[in-house]
XYZ file of C-alpha atoms in Angstrom:
626
model
C -24.225 -38.593 23.873
C -24.890 -35.136 22.418
C -23.842 -35.051 18.754
C -24.476 -31.309 18.404
C -21.449 -29.544 16.883
C -19.590 -27.207 19.177
C -19.894 -23.632 17.894
C -17.267 -21.255 19.210
C -18.541 -18.243 21.099
C -18.495 -15.123 18.921
C -15.565 -12.857 19.592
C -16.097 -9.469 21.144
C -15.882 -6.583 18.666
C -14.045 -3.553 19.999
C -14.218 -0.090 18.429
C -10.842 1.669 18.056
C -9.896 4.887 16.284
C -6.624 3.830 14.607
C -4.061 1.068 14.288
C -0.605 0.584 12.767
C 0.131 -2.873 11.353
C 3.459 -4.093 10.006
C 3.715 -7.253 7.914
C 7.277 -8.583 7.899
C 8.873 -11.661 6.410
C 11.371 -12.977 3.947
C 11.546 -11.128 0.630
C 9.968 -14.215 -0.927
C 7.049 -14.352 1.523
C 4.863 -11.896 -0.379
C 4.739 -9.209 2.292
C 4.386 -6.370 -0.222
C 1.452 -8.112 -1.898
C -0.123 -8.890 1.476
C 0.206 -5.299 2.625
C -1.077 -3.964 -0.669
C -4.185 -6.130 -0.540
C -4.910 -5.261 3.089
C -4.494 -1.586 2.150
C -6.912 -1.911 -0.752
C -9.575 -3.491 1.463
C -9.023 -0.778 4.074
C -9.381 1.982 1.491
C -12.648 0.441 0.272
C -14.085 0.860 3.778
C -13.370 4.593 3.772
C -10.598 4.709 6.366
C -7.900 7.308 5.878
C -4.514 5.639 5.584
C -0.825 5.929 4.813
C 1.637 3.165 3.977
C 5.384 2.532 4.151
C 6.729 -0.374 2.082
C 10.287 -1.262 3.107
C 12.145 -3.911 1.159
C 15.746 -4.921 0.425
C 17.652 -3.850 -2.672
C 18.689 -7.421 -3.469
C 16.347 -9.246 -5.833
C 16.614 -12.306 -3.597
C 18.768 -12.096 -0.488
C 19.613 -15.384 1.267
C 16.409 -16.857 2.661
C 15.783 -16.318 6.365
C 18.549 -13.736 6.832
C 18.296 -10.198 8.177
C 19.286 -8.542 4.852
C 16.395 -10.372 3.193
C 13.640 -9.020 5.465
C 10.839 -7.197 3.648
C 8.122 -5.271 5.463
C 4.976 -3.276 4.767
C 3.544 -0.861 7.345
C 0.002 0.497 7.209
C -1.573 3.150 9.425
C -5.342 3.501 9.095
C -7.851 5.432 11.167
C -11.235 7.079 11.486
C -9.583 10.512 11.191
C -7.005 12.328 9.098
C -3.824 10.231 8.743
C -0.594 12.104 8.002
C 2.095 9.399 8.350
C 2.420 5.599 8.176
C 2.798 5.627 11.963
C 5.780 6.086 14.228
C 5.676 2.485 15.469
C 3.505 -0.572 14.826
C 0.732 -1.678 17.146
C 0.760 -5.126 15.545
C 3.739 -6.957 14.072
C 3.112 -9.982 11.864
C 6.461 -11.837 11.855
C 6.717 -14.671 9.348
C 10.124 -15.923 10.561
C 12.869 -15.252 13.134
C 14.649 -12.762 10.872
C 11.478 -10.683 10.555
C 11.023 -10.695 14.322
C 14.610 -9.719 15.081
C 14.730 -6.986 12.418
C 11.531 -5.319 13.623
C 11.202 -6.035 17.353
C 13.101 -2.896 18.386
C 10.450 -0.788 16.617
C 7.556 -2.418 18.488
C 6.601 -0.710 21.764
C 6.265 -3.005 24.735
C 2.720 -4.165 25.340
C 1.889 -4.299 21.642
C 0.952 -7.442 19.710
C 3.142 -9.908 17.838
C 1.543 -12.507 15.576
C 4.344 -14.949 14.949
C 4.576 -17.856 12.509
C 5.928 -20.487 14.887
C 6.510 -23.066 12.126
C 9.507 -21.097 10.871
C 11.227 -20.898 14.262
C 13.367 -23.940 13.555
C 16.872 -24.347 14.925
C 18.333 -23.638 11.481
C 16.366 -20.416 11.004
C 17.089 -19.272 14.540
C 20.824 -19.830 14.057
C 20.828 -17.734 10.848
C 19.948 -14.602 12.807
C 21.899 -15.311 15.990
C 19.197 -16.696 18.275
C 20.436 -19.513 20.541
C 16.874 -20.339 21.597
C 13.434 -19.488 20.321
C 12.322 -16.112 21.695
C 8.745 -17.402 21.528
C 9.609 -19.990 24.180
C 12.438 -18.519 26.289
C 10.450 -15.719 27.902
C 12.235 -12.873 26.126
C 8.942 -11.686 24.617
C 7.053 -11.461 27.900
C 6.746 -7.686 27.548
C 4.634 -8.072 24.410
C 1.320 -9.776 23.670
C 2.416 -12.776 21.623
C -0.029 -14.708 19.437
C 1.767 -17.864 18.231
C 0.167 -19.196 15.048
C 1.579 -22.101 13.007
C 0.810 -20.292 9.752
C 2.802 -22.556 7.471
C 1.397 -25.890 8.672
C -2.150 -24.497 8.845
C -1.808 -23.373 5.232
C -0.471 -26.747 4.113
C -3.330 -28.509 5.925
C -5.918 -26.212 4.324
C -4.549 -26.980 0.844
C -3.983 -30.739 1.139
C -7.006 -31.516 -1.065
C -5.408 -29.710 -4.017
C -2.562 -32.213 -4.439
C 0.155 -29.557 -4.280
C 3.646 -30.210 -3.032
C 4.418 -28.899 0.429
C 6.695 -26.242 -1.067
C 3.948 -24.991 -3.388
C 1.395 -25.001 -0.563
C 3.695 -22.986 1.682
C 3.773 -20.192 -0.867
C 0.186 -19.342 0.051
C 0.898 -18.697 3.721
C 0.820 -14.958 3.102
C -2.802 -15.340 1.953
C -3.594 -17.221 5.169
C -2.055 -14.363 7.160
C -4.024 -11.847 5.104
C -7.275 -13.697 5.759
C -6.546 -13.778 9.481
C -5.831 -10.033 9.646
C -8.885 -9.242 7.539
C -11.003 -11.101 10.102
C -9.214 -9.469 13.022
C -9.923 -5.944 11.733
C -13.233 -6.650 9.995
C -11.913 -5.922 6.515
C -14.008 -7.000 3.482
C -12.823 -9.942 1.408
C -14.499 -9.404 -1.952
C -11.770 -7.163 -3.339
C -9.008 -9.652 -2.612
C -11.047 -12.491 -4.093
C -11.561 -10.459 -7.288
C -7.861 -9.606 -7.354
C -6.839 -13.263 -7.074
C -9.264 -14.271 -9.802
C -7.799 -11.633 -12.107
C -4.188 -12.452 -11.270
C -4.469 -16.247 -11.415
C -7.484 -16.696 -13.676
C -5.401 -18.618 -16.227
C -3.931 -20.863 -13.512
C -6.981 -22.429 -11.849
C -4.981 -24.630 -9.466
C -3.031 -21.676 -8.069
C -6.194 -19.571 -7.911
C -8.053 -22.224 -5.958
C -5.152 -22.702 -3.537
C -4.789 -18.991 -2.781
C -8.526 -18.514 -2.326
C -8.636 -21.510 -0.007
C -5.686 -20.231 2.052
C -7.247 -16.772 2.306
C -10.593 -18.161 3.463
C -8.861 -20.567 5.859
C -7.074 -17.657 7.522
C -10.391 -15.871 8.020
C -11.984 -19.036 9.395
C -9.059 -19.607 11.761
C -9.513 -16.168 13.277
C -13.242 -16.757 13.569
C -12.932 -20.119 15.336
C -9.715 -20.071 17.356
C -9.778 -19.203 21.033
C -6.518 -17.283 20.646
C -8.234 -14.174 19.328
C -11.029 -13.260 21.694
C -11.430 -9.753 20.302
C -11.760 -8.385 16.787
C -11.658 -4.703 15.963
C -13.608 -2.164 13.958
C -12.456 1.255 12.804
C -15.105 3.604 11.461
C -14.634 5.414 8.135
C -12.858 8.764 8.230
C -14.832 11.900 7.342
C -14.132 12.929 3.743
C -15.757 15.113 1.094
C -18.206 13.306 -1.156
C -16.630 11.955 -4.306
C -14.951 8.994 -5.950
C -11.781 7.798 -4.243
C -9.106 5.265 -5.005
C -5.934 4.257 -3.251
C -2.891 5.488 -5.138
C 0.894 5.351 -4.828
C 3.019 8.366 -5.607
C 4.451 6.853 -8.790
C 0.996 5.966 -10.099
C -0.395 9.406 -9.239
C 2.538 11.054 -10.976
C 1.956 8.982 -14.121
C -1.729 9.931 -14.091
C -0.806 13.588 -13.675
C 1.392 13.470 -16.769
C -1.415 11.889 -18.772
C -3.897 14.488 -17.503
C -1.484 17.270 -18.464
C -1.217 15.833 -21.947
C -5.015 15.801 -22.228
C -5.409 19.363 -20.950
C -2.698 20.666 -23.283
C -3.813 18.687 -26.329
C -0.255 17.411 -26.751
C 1.101 13.856 -26.851
C 3.253 12.710 -23.943
C 6.555 11.006 -24.765
C 8.480 9.325 -21.955
C 12.124 8.441 -22.485
C 13.240 6.321 -19.551
C 15.892 3.886 -18.406
C 14.629 1.627 -15.586
C 15.971 2.610 -12.178
C 14.675 2.073 -8.649
C 12.497 3.669 -7.322
C 11.260 5.418 -10.500
C 10.582 2.409 -12.733
C 6.893 2.105 -11.842
C 6.207 5.400 -13.661
C 7.484 3.777 -16.853
C 5.411 0.676 -16.135
C 2.253 2.735 -15.589
C 2.669 4.963 -18.637
C 3.513 2.034 -20.925
C -0.101 0.881 -20.547
C -1.596 4.234 -21.541
C -1.014 4.356 -25.301
C -4.711 5.016 -25.919
C -4.335 8.314 -24.067
C -1.672 9.623 -26.426
C 1.321 8.364 -24.452
C 4.449 6.942 -26.071
C 7.048 5.234 -23.897
C 10.638 4.512 -24.900
C 12.685 2.183 -22.704
C 16.133 3.398 -23.674
C 19.470 1.637 -23.357
C 20.847 4.202 -20.890
C 20.021 7.403 -19.028
C 21.587 9.723 -21.593
C 19.700 8.316 -24.560
C 16.481 8.368 -22.500
C 16.632 12.113 -21.888
C 17.842 12.672 -25.452
C 14.715 10.984 -26.764
C 12.525 13.058 -24.430
C 14.174 16.329 -25.486
C 13.831 15.360 -29.146
C 10.128 14.750 -28.560
C 9.798 18.224 -27.049
C 11.545 19.723 -30.074
C 8.958 17.930 -32.188
C 6.032 19.469 -30.297
C 5.265 16.853 -27.602
C 5.534 16.931 -23.825
C 8.914 15.294 -23.338
C 9.386 13.520 -19.988
C 12.220 11.489 -18.535
C 12.253 9.638 -15.200
C 15.195 8.655 -13.055
C 16.764 8.696 -9.600
C 19.862 10.438 -8.266
C 22.569 8.492 -10.136
C 20.654 8.861 -13.401
C 20.117 12.572 -12.831
C 23.883 13.030 -12.741
C 24.165 11.312 -16.129
C 21.401 13.480 -17.595
C 22.975 16.773 -16.528
C 24.570 17.633 -19.892
C 21.308 17.168 -21.769
C 19.418 19.210 -19.157
C 21.903 21.985 -19.870
C 21.196 21.569 -23.591
C 17.466 21.944 -22.874
C 18.215 25.151 -20.942
C 20.146 26.484 -23.923
C 17.501 25.399 -26.460
C 14.767 26.792 -24.175
C 12.460 23.874 -24.807
C 9.945 22.322 -22.381
C 11.073 19.131 -20.678
C 10.018 17.422 -17.436
C 12.711 15.526 -15.534
C 11.319 13.382 -12.706
C 13.877 12.488 -10.032
C 12.545 9.942 -7.536
C 15.251 10.400 -4.919
C 16.899 7.548 -3.056
C 19.782 7.082 -0.643
C 23.197 7.952 -2.048
C 25.881 8.597 -3.079
C 26.561 6.288 -6.014
C 24.328 3.201 -5.875
C 23.724 4.008 -2.210
C 20.446 2.657 -0.858
C 18.373 1.936 -3.968
C 15.159 1.017 -2.136
C 15.383 3.566 0.691
C 14.237 7.175 0.706
C 16.233 10.388 0.943
C 16.020 14.089 -0.024
C 19.636 14.520 -1.028
C 19.300 15.687 -4.650
C 18.047 19.231 -4.040
C 21.389 20.913 -4.603
C 22.065 18.670 -7.596
C 18.715 19.752 -9.051
C 19.521 23.401 -8.421
C 23.149 23.524 -9.530
C 24.243 20.189 -10.989
C 25.080 21.456 -14.501
C 27.915 23.399 -16.073
C 27.565 27.137 -16.574
C 24.704 29.353 -15.425
C 21.952 26.820 -16.036
C 18.843 27.660 -13.977
C 15.854 25.327 -13.924
C 12.594 25.404 -11.943
C 12.354 22.816 -9.148
C 9.025 21.473 -7.872
C 8.372 18.838 -5.203
C 5.146 17.025 -4.206
C 4.300 16.616 -0.539
C 2.349 13.326 -0.493
C 1.602 10.349 -2.765
C -1.687 11.871 -3.970
C -0.069 15.292 -4.433
C 2.236 13.751 -7.046
C -0.712 14.059 -9.462
C -1.019 17.826 -9.016
C 2.743 18.357 -8.911
C 3.127 16.580 -12.266
C 0.510 18.848 -13.851
C 2.221 21.904 -12.353
C 5.602 20.762 -13.717
C 4.139 20.456 -17.211
C 2.435 23.872 -16.883
C 5.699 25.573 -16.001
C 7.647 23.694 -18.685
C 5.330 24.532 -21.591
C 4.472 28.065 -20.443
C 8.058 29.185 -19.890
C 9.793 26.861 -22.397
C 12.172 25.394 -19.878
C 13.201 22.059 -18.435
C 11.618 21.472 -15.018
C 12.911 19.171 -12.289
C 10.226 17.344 -10.313
C 11.679 15.958 -7.073
C 9.759 13.023 -5.630
C 11.374 10.398 -3.368
C 11.152 6.716 -2.535
C 8.795 7.291 0.405
C 6.279 9.120 -1.797
C 6.814 6.839 -4.788
C 6.007 3.574 -3.013
C 3.742 4.881 -0.252
C 0.008 5.182 -0.827
C -3.041 7.072 0.402
C -6.659 7.672 -0.671
C -7.014 10.110 -3.573
C -10.185 11.853 -4.607
C -10.493 11.739 -8.377
C -10.808 15.307 -9.674
C -13.217 16.286 -12.424
C -11.376 16.889 -15.685
C -12.976 20.331 -15.960
C -11.365 21.345 -12.662
C -7.856 20.756 -14.005
C -5.912 23.763 -15.358
C -6.164 24.645 -19.037
C -2.718 23.997 -20.507
C -3.466 25.000 -24.089
C -0.322 25.758 -26.099
C 0.058 28.096 -29.068
C 2.873 27.037 -31.347
C 4.592 29.613 -33.487
C 2.277 30.232 -36.477
C 3.322 29.741 -40.078
C 4.447 33.169 -41.346
C 2.323 35.021 -43.864
C 3.885 35.533 -47.332
C 6.241 38.490 -47.237
C 6.492 38.511 -43.439
C 9.886 39.183 -41.802
C 12.149 36.196 -41.185
C 11.255 34.058 -38.167
C 13.162 35.077 -35.032
C 13.371 31.971 -32.817
C 14.692 33.864 -29.780
C 12.205 36.686 -29.672
C 10.434 36.562 -26.327
C 6.972 36.812 -24.878
C 7.126 39.984 -22.768
C 5.109 38.393 -19.935
C 6.939 35.070 -19.617
C 10.218 35.676 -21.512
C 9.534 32.370 -23.271
C 10.735 32.015 -26.836
C 8.417 30.662 -29.574
C 7.858 26.896 -29.724
C 8.359 26.044 -33.376
C 8.134 22.316 -34.149
C 10.117 21.271 -37.228
C 8.335 20.836 -40.529
C 6.478 24.157 -40.523
C 7.335 26.243 -43.585
C 8.980 29.522 -42.700
C 9.939 28.462 -39.171
C 13.279 26.896 -40.039
C 15.893 27.861 -37.467
C 19.262 26.866 -36.083
C 19.316 24.596 -33.026
C 22.138 23.366 -30.792
C 24.049 23.942 -27.601
C 26.290 26.796 -28.744
C 25.179 30.209 -27.497
C 22.591 31.937 -29.674
C 22.136 35.587 -30.509
C 19.183 37.252 -28.851
C 16.251 37.376 -31.240
C 17.801 35.893 -34.388
C 19.053 32.646 -32.841
C 22.250 32.718 -34.880
C 25.460 31.399 -33.313
C 27.083 34.151 -31.294
C 30.362 34.440 -29.425
C 29.797 38.094 -28.562
C 30.553 38.700 -24.846
C 27.736 41.193 -24.330
C 25.216 38.908 -26.046
C 26.261 35.977 -23.838
C 25.875 38.109 -20.729
C 22.430 39.203 -21.928
C 21.264 35.663 -22.735
C 22.468 34.304 -19.377
C 20.567 37.044 -17.583
C 17.449 36.540 -19.713
C 17.375 32.818 -18.954
C 17.760 33.547 -15.229
C 15.095 36.270 -15.337
C 12.703 33.863 -17.028
C 13.022 31.391 -14.147
C 12.879 34.113 -11.508
C 9.664 35.428 -13.061
C 7.722 32.151 -12.982
C 4.258 32.615 -11.513
C 4.394 30.835 -8.135
C 1.666 30.949 -5.450
C 2.530 32.596 -2.148
C 3.773 30.398 0.673
C 0.842 29.465 2.920
C 1.400 29.375 6.683
C -0.545 27.297 9.210
C -0.380 29.311 12.441
C -3.637 28.579 14.318
C -2.916 30.887 17.266
C -1.223 33.616 15.252
C 1.473 34.167 17.854
C 3.903 31.286 17.359
C 7.610 31.877 17.915
C 8.668 28.730 16.022
C 8.125 28.097 12.310
C 8.731 24.608 10.931
C 9.245 24.727 7.180
C 9.892 21.766 4.915
C 9.656 20.451 1.395
C 8.680 17.196 -0.266
C 7.726 14.168 1.793
C 8.484 15.773 5.161
C 4.999 17.339 4.979
C 3.237 14.500 6.807
C 5.704 14.131 9.707
C 5.924 17.926 10.131
C 2.130 18.318 10.202
C 1.725 15.378 12.606
C 4.587 16.562 14.829
C 3.166 20.081 14.968
C -0.255 18.656 15.816
C 1.233 16.754 18.748
C 3.185 19.814 19.918
C 0.042 21.954 19.843
C -1.794 19.370 21.923
C 0.974 19.839 24.482
C 0.303 23.583 24.556
C 3.100 24.771 22.254
C 2.244 27.455 19.708
C 3.996 26.477 16.471
C 3.540 27.484 12.827
C 4.218 25.328 9.763
C 4.779 26.030 6.084
C 5.641 23.772 3.180
C 7.436 24.602 -0.060
C 6.248 23.032 -3.304
C 8.246 25.476 -5.453
C 11.941 25.349 -4.588
C 13.139 27.395 -7.558
C 11.972 30.057 -7.666
C 10.830 30.348 -4.065
C 7.434 31.988 -3.490
C 7.762 35.788 -3.421
C 6.676 36.048 0.224
C 9.109 33.415 1.542
C 11.504 35.952 3.076
C 8.696 37.836 4.821
C 7.329 34.593 6.259
C 10.708 33.474 7.587
C 11.420 36.799 9.268
C 8.132 36.780 11.206
C 9.376 34.021 13.548
C 12.062 33.947 16.206
C 13.149 30.413 15.320
C 12.959 28.546 12.006
C 13.306 24.747 11.990
C 13.912 22.861 8.734
C 13.574 19.046 8.911
C 15.197 17.338 5.910
C 16.331 13.846 4.978
C 19.744 15.234 4.042
C 22.446 17.225 5.834
C 20.816 20.635 5.400
C 20.382 21.472 1.720
C 17.221 23.610 1.990
C 18.707 25.195 5.119
C 21.724 26.257 3.061
C 19.507 27.806 0.372
C 17.220 29.680 2.777
C 20.052 30.933 4.978
C 21.992 32.126 1.928
C 19.092 33.859 0.187
C 17.203 35.345 3.123
C 19.936 35.673 5.799
C 17.819 34.023 8.479
C 19.059 31.832 11.312
C 17.343 28.720 10.007
C 18.217 25.577 11.944
C 18.325 22.192 10.304
C 16.964 19.008 11.802
C 18.572 16.356 9.668
C 18.832 12.605 9.283
C 19.786 10.301 6.421
C 18.694 6.870 7.637
C 16.737 5.828 4.550
C 13.501 6.236 6.512
C 11.038 9.116 6.916
C 10.919 11.173 10.089
C 8.551 10.122 12.836
C 6.049 12.631 14.188
C 7.540 12.136 17.668
C 10.973 13.222 16.407
C 9.549 16.407 14.880
C 7.464 17.137 17.982
C 10.534 16.727 20.201
C 12.557 19.099 18.009
C 9.765 21.696 18.180
C 9.563 21.328 21.955
C 13.314 21.779 22.272
C 13.280 25.029 20.290
C 10.264 26.354 22.179
C 11.986 25.576 25.484
C 15.132 27.423 24.399
C 13.021 30.511 23.651
C 11.326 30.312 27.056
C 14.705 30.063 28.746
C 16.016 33.080 26.873
C 18.390 31.365 24.457
C-alpha cells in the first residue's frame, strides 16, 4: 500500500484585466470589514480600484431578512478604474437573503459563491423561498460554487475551544481567505491588521487568523476551484499611494489646509450618517493642531465652529442634508459677519430622515438658496474619494481669502467609497498664509471692520483680544466701512450687492472640456460623484463610434467664467444628476441653454451603461434631425 500523501494538482492561473466582486451577507456577517480588507490587499498590489459599500440604515435589522442585507462591491483592474462596476462578476452570498437581494444584479453566466450552511428551511422561509435555489435548478444560468463556509470555519477552529456561535463569527475571515487565494491577493496586510485589532484578545486573534488561513488552504486544495486569477498592476506615476475613502481624504485635506495656513482647525460637529467618519478621523489628529467638539445638536455645532473662526481659527462643521437645514440660520449669520467657515454636507437620500446610508445629490439648491434674505455662499463639490482632499483645501482657500462661509458638497457614495490616492508633497500644496488685521499704530484712525480689500472685497479678519481692533459683531445689518448698526435703505442695498459681488468675483479656474475629436455634438456635464460614471459612459460611447464631449463642475457657485461659452458650443447638453434636475435648473436659468436632465434618485450611483445609453439616444436624435 502506498502511504504517500495525495497532493492536489495545482490550479491553473488565468490572467484577466479586471473583475467586480460583491460580498453580501447579513449586517452582522462582517461584509464591510471583509470588503475593506480585500480592498486593502488589492491596493497594495498596485491595481486601480473603486468601491461601493452598501449597508442598511438599521443598526441591526432582523437576522437573515432582506432589510438586513449588507454588501460591499469592489472593481479592480490593470487599467484606469472610474466606477465600482455596473454589475458584479462574482457574488459571495453568505445566506439566502443576500442571494435574493443581489441576484438580479448578477448577469447570467457569472459566478456565485454561496454559503450552503445557511440555506436552512427557516432562513429560506424568511425571504420567501419555498425550496433552496441552490438545489432546485433555478440557478442553472449562473456558475454556482457551493461552499459550506460556516461548518468549514467551525471545523477549522475546533481546537480553540470556542462555542459554535463564537466560531461562526469568523466565517467572513474564511471567505476572505478563499477570495484572496482565488485572486492571488497577499495575506500579510490582513494578518497585520488582525494582530493590531485583536492583539489584546489572543483567543479571538488566533481564531480569526486560523479561519483566514483555512479559507486560503481550502481554495488551494479543493477541486471546486480549478482556476485562480491574476490581475496585473495598473500603470501609475511613481510615488507613494494609499487607499483612501472620501471622508478620510476630506479630513486629511482640512488638516493640510490648517498646516499650509498656519491656523488651528476647529471642528464643531454633531454625529450624522454619512458624515460622522470625518469627526472620527479628525478627533485623532490633535497633534496637528486640530480641535474637535462633539456638540449636543447641529445648531450648537456650527455655532462653535463660527465662534472658532471669529477667534482666528479655521472653523469647520460637518453634517448631512437634515443637519444643513438646521444650520441655515447660523450660515446666514456667517454671511453677515463675513467670516470664514467651511460647512461640509455629505449628502444622503431625503427628504427628512430619508435614506441615511444611501447616496443622493439633492442638496444643491438648499446649498445655493436655503437661507433667508440675499445670502450668497460659494459651493464646491469633489468628484471622487481622493479628490475630497483637494476640494477640502480649495474650500478653506476660498473661505479664508474671501472671508465667507463655503459649502462643500460631498455625498454618501464619495464618503464611503475608496480609491488609491497618491500622497502629494507638502510643498506642492497651495500657500494659504493669512494676514490678520494688524494692531493699529498710536494715533492711527479708528479701525474700520467693513473696509474691503479692493481685489477680493474681503473685510479684515480681526480676532478678538487685539488692542485697537475692537468692533461690533452680530447679525443686524452693518454700515459699510464702519461696521456700526445701520437701518439705512441705501446702505442695506449696497451691502447686499457687495456681498454678492464678493462671491461672484471669486477666482475660479475655467471649465475644462474633454472633447477628443473636437467635433462632438453632445456635451455631458456633471458635478460631484457623477464624474466616474460620466467618464466611463463617455468612454464606452466613444468606443462605439460616438463623438461626445464631457465637462465636470467643481465650482457650482460661482460657475467658471467660461461655462456659458462651453455650453453654447454643443447642439445637445446632457446633465446626469442623482436628483430631479437641480443643476439643470441652474444652468438653464443662467445661460438659457436647452440642457436636458438625466435623473434618478434610487440611492445608488449611475452605471456607465446608463450614461452611455443616454448619450447614444441623444446622438441618434441629432442624426435623425430632432
